[in-house]
PDB file of C-alpha atoms in Angstrom:
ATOM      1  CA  UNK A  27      79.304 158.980  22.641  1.00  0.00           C
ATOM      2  CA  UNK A  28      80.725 156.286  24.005  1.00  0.00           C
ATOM      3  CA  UNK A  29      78.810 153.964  26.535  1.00  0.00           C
ATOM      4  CA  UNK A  30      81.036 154.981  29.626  1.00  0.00           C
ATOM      5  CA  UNK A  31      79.781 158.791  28.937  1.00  0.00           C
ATOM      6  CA  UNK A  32      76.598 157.802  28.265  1.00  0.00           C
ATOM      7  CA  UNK A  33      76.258 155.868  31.756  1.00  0.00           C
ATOM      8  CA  UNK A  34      78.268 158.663  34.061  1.00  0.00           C
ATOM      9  CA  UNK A  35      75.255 160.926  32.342  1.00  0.00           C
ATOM     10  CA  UNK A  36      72.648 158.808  33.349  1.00  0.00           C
ATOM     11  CA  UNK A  37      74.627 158.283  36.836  1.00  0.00           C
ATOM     12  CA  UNK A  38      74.787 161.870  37.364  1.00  0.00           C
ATOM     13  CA  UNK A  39      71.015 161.848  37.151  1.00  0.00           C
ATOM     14  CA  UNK A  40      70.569 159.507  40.368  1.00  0.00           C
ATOM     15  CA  UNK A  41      71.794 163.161  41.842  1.00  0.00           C
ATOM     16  CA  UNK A  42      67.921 164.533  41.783  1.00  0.00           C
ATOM     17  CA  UNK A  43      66.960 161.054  43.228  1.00  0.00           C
ATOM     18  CA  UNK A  44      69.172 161.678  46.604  1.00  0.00           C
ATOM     19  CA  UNK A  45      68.217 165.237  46.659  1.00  0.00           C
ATOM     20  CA  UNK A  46      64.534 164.349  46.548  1.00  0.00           C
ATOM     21  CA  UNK A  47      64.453 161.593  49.000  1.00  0.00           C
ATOM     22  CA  UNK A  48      66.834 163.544  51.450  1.00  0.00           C
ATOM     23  CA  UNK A  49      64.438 166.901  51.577  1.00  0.00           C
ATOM     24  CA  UNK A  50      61.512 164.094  51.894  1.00  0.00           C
ATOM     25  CA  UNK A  51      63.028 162.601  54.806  1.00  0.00           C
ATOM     26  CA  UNK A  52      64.467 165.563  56.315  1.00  0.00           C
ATOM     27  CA  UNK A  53      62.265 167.875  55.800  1.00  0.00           C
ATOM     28  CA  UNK A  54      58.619 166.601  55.445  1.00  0.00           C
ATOM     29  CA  UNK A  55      56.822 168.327  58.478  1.00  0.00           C
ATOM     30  CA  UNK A  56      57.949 171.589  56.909  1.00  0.00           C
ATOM     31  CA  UNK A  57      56.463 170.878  53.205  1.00  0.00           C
ATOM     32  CA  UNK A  58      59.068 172.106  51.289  1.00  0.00           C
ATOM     33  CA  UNK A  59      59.971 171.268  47.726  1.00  0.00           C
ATOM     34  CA  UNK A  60      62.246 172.851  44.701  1.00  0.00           C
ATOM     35  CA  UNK A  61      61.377 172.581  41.364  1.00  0.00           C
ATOM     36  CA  UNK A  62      64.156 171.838  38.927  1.00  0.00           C
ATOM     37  CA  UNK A  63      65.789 171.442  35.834  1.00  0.00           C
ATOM     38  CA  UNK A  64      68.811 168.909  36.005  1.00  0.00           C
ATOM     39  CA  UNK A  65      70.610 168.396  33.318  1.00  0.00           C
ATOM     40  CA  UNK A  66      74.317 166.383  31.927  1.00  0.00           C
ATOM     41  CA  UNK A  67      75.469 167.794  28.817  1.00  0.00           C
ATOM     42  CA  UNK A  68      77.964 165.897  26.623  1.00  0.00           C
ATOM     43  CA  UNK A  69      79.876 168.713  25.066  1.00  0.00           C
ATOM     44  CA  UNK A  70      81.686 166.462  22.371  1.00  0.00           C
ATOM     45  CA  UNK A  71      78.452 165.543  20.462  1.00  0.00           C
ATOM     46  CA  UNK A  72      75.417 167.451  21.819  1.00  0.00           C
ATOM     47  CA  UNK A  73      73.590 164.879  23.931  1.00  0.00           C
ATOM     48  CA  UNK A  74      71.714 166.479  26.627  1.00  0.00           C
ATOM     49  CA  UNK A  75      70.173 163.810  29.302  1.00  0.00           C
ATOM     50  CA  UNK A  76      67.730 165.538  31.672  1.00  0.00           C
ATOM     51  CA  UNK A  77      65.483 165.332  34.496  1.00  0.00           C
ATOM     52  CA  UNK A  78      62.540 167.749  34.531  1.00  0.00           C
ATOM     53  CA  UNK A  79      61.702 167.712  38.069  1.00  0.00           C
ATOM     54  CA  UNK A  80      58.145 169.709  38.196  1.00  0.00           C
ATOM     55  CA  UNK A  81      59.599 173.052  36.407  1.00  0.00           C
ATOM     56  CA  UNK A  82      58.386 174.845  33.741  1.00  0.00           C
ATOM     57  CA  UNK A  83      59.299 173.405  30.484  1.00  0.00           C
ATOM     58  CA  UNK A  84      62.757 174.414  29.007  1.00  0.00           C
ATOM     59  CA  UNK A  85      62.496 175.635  25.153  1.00  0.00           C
ATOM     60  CA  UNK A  86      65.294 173.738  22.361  1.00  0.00           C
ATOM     61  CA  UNK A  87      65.515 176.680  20.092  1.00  0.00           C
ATOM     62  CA  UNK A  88      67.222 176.999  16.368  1.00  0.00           C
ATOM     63  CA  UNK A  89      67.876 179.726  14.043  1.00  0.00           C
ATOM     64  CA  UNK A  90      64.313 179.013  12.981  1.00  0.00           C
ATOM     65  CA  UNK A  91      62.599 179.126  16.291  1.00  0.00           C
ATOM     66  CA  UNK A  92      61.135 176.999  19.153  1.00  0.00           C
ATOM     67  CA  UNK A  93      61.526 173.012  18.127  1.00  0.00           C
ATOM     68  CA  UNK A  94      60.605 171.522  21.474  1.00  0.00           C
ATOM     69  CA  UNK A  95      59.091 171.921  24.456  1.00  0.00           C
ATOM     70  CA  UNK A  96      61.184 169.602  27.965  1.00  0.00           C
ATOM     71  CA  UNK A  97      58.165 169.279  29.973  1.00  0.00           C
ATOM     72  CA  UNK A  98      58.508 167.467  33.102  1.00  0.00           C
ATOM     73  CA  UNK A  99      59.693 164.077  33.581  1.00  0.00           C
ATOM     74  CA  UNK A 100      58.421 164.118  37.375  1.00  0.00           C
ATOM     75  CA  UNK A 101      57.095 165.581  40.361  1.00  0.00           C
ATOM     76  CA  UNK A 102      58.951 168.664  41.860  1.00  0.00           C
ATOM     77  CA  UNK A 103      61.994 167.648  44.864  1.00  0.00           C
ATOM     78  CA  UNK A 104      61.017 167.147  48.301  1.00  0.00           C
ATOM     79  CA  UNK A 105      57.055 166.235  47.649  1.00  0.00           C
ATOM     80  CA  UNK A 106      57.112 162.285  48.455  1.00  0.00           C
ATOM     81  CA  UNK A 107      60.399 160.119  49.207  1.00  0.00           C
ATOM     82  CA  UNK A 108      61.988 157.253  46.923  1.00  0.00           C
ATOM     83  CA  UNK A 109      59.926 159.011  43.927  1.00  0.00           C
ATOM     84  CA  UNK A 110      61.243 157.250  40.360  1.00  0.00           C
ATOM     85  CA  UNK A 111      62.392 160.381  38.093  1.00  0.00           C
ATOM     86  CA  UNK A 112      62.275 159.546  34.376  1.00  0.00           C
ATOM     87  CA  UNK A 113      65.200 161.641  32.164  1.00  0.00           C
ATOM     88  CA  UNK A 114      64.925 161.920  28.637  1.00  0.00           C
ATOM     89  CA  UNK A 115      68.025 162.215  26.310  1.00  0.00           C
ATOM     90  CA  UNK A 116      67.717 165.188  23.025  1.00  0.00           C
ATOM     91  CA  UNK A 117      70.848 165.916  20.852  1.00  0.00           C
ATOM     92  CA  UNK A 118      71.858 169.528  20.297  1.00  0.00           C
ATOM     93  CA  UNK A 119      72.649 170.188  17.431  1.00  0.00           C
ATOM     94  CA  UNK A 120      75.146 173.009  15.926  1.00  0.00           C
ATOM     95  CA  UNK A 121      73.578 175.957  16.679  1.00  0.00           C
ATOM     96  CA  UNK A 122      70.441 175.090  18.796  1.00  0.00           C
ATOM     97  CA  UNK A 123      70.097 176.596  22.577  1.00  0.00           C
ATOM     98  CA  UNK A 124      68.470 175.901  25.349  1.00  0.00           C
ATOM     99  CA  UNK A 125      66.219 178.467  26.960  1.00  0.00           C
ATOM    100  CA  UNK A 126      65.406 177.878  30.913  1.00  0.00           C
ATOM    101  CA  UNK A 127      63.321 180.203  33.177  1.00  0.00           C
ATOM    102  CA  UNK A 128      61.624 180.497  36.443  1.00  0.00           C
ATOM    103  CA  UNK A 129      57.956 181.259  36.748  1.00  0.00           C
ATOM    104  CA  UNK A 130      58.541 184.636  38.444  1.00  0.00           C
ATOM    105  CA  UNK A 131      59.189 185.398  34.418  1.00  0.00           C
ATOM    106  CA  UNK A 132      55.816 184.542  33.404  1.00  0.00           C
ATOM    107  CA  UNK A 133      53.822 185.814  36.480  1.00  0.00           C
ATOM    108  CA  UNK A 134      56.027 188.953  36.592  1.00  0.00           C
ATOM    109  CA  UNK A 135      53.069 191.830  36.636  1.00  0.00           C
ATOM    110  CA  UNK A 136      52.891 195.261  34.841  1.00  0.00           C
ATOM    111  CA  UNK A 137      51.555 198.146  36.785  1.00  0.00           C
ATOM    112  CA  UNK A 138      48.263 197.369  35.667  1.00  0.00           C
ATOM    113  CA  UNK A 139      48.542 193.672  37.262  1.00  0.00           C
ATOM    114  CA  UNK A 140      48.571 192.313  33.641  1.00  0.00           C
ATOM    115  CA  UNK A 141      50.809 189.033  33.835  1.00  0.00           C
ATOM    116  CA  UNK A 142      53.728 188.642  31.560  1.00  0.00           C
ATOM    117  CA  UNK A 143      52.076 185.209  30.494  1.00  0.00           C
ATOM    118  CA  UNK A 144      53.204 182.052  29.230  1.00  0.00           C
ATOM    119  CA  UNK A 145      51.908 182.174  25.415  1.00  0.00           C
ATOM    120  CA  UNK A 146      53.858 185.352  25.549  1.00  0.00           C
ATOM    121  CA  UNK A 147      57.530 183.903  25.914  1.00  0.00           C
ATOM    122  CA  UNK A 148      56.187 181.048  23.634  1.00  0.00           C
ATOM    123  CA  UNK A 149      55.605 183.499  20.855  1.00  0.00           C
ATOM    124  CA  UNK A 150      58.545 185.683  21.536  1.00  0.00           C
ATOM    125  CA  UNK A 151      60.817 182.368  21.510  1.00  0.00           C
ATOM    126  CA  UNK A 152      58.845 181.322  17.998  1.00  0.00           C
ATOM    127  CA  UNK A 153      60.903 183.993  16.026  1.00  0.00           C
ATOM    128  CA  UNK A 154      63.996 182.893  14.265  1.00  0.00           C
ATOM    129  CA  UNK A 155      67.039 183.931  17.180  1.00  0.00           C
ATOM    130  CA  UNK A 156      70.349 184.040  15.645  1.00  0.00           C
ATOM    131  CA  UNK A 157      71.764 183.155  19.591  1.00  0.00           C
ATOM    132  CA  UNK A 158      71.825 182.811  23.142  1.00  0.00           C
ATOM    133  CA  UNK A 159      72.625 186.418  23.753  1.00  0.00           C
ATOM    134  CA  UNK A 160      69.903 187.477  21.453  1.00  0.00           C
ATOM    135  CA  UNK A 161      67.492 185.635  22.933  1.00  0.00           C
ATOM    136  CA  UNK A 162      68.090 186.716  26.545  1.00  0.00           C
ATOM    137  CA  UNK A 163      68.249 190.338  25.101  1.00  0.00           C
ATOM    138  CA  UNK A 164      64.645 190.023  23.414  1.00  0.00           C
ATOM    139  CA  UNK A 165      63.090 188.497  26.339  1.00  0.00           C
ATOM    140  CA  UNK A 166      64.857 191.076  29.020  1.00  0.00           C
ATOM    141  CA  UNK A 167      63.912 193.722  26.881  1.00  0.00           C
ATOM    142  CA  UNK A 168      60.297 192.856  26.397  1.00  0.00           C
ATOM    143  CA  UNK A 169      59.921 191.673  29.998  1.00  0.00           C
ATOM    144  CA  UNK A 170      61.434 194.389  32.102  1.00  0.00           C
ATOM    145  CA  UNK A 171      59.540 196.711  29.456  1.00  0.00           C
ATOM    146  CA  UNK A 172      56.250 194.492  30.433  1.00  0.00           C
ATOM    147  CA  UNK A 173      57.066 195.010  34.388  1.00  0.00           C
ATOM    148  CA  UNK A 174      58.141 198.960  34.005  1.00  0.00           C
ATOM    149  CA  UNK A 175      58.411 199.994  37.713  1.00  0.00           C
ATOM    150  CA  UNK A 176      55.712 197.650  38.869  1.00  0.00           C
ATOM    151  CA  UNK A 177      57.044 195.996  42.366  1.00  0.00           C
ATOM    152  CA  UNK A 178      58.432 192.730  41.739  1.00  0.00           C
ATOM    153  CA  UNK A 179      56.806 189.534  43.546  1.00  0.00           C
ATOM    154  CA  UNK A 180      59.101 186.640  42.897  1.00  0.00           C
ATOM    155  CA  UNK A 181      62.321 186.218  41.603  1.00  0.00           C
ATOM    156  CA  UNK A 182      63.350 186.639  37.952  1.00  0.00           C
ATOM    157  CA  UNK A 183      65.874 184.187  36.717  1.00  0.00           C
ATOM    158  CA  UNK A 184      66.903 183.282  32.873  1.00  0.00           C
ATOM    159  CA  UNK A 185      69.095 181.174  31.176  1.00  0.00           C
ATOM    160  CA  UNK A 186      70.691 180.295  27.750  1.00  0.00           C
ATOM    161  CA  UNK A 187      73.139 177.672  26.694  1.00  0.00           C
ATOM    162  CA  UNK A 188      74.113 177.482  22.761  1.00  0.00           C
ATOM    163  CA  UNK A 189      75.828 174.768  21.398  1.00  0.00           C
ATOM    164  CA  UNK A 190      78.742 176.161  19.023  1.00  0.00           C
ATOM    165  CA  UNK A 191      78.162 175.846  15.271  1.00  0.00           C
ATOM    166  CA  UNK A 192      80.432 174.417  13.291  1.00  0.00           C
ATOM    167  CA  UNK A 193      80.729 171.139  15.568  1.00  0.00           C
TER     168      UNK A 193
END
């Protein structure tokens, strides 16, 4: 990548700062806050800068399995104003994915009030995948097969990027 892409990436990151300190200021007698995952992704080579703003960690995944863990780089939005966000940079490579989630996937509840469960999704996401489809079809599956027709508390949201081989 060039250094002008690299720098509108890291720009686009100053995005989470003025969210942040506008819910802060605007918004700080009614204690709200949004977790987040914010990320640039440079489609012509695979480099992924991102700010992890207090959300569960999204999974880098290859044919193999889970390689990484992107924990948090900061607090969640809204908690405290003119808050410094770290980003980190990772490089995609052909093939890998990205595997995002909200918690109401791992504190989704059968009808016996057993909790889906982090270590769960960590294990189902250690098996070789052979894409993003797949993966979202395994955990679905598995999930919605965990909840059966157990009342749902909190929202249920997934998603799966793939970097195409072959580039």
């Amino acid at each position: 990548a060039t250094p002008d892409r690299e720098l509108s990436q890291i720009e686009a990151i100053r995005a989470v700062a003025l969210t942040n300190d506008y819910i802060a200021r605007e918004h700080d007698e009614m204690n709200m806050f949004a977790t987040l995952f914010f990320g640039v992704l440079d489609t012509s080579n695979g480099r992924l800068v991102y700010v992890n703003g207090g959300h569960e960690p999204v999974f880098l995944i290859d044919d193999k399995g889970l390689k990484k863990q992107l924990r948090p780089t900061g607090p969640a939005v809204g908690i405290f104003p003119q808050i410094k966000f770290g980003y980190r940079q990772i490089d995609l490579e052909p093939g890998d994915l990205i595997f995002g989630y909200t918690d109401g996937v791992i504190d989704a509840r059968s009808t016996g009030g057993k909790r889906f469960g982090k270590q769960r999704l960590i294990e189902m996401l250690s098996k070789p995948v052979s894409g993003a489809f797949e993966v979202m079809e395994r955990v679905g599956t598995e999930l919605f097969s965990h909840i059966g027709m157990a009342p749902q508390e909190d929202d249920i949201t997934m998603i799966s990027i793939q970097r195409k081989k072959g580039r």
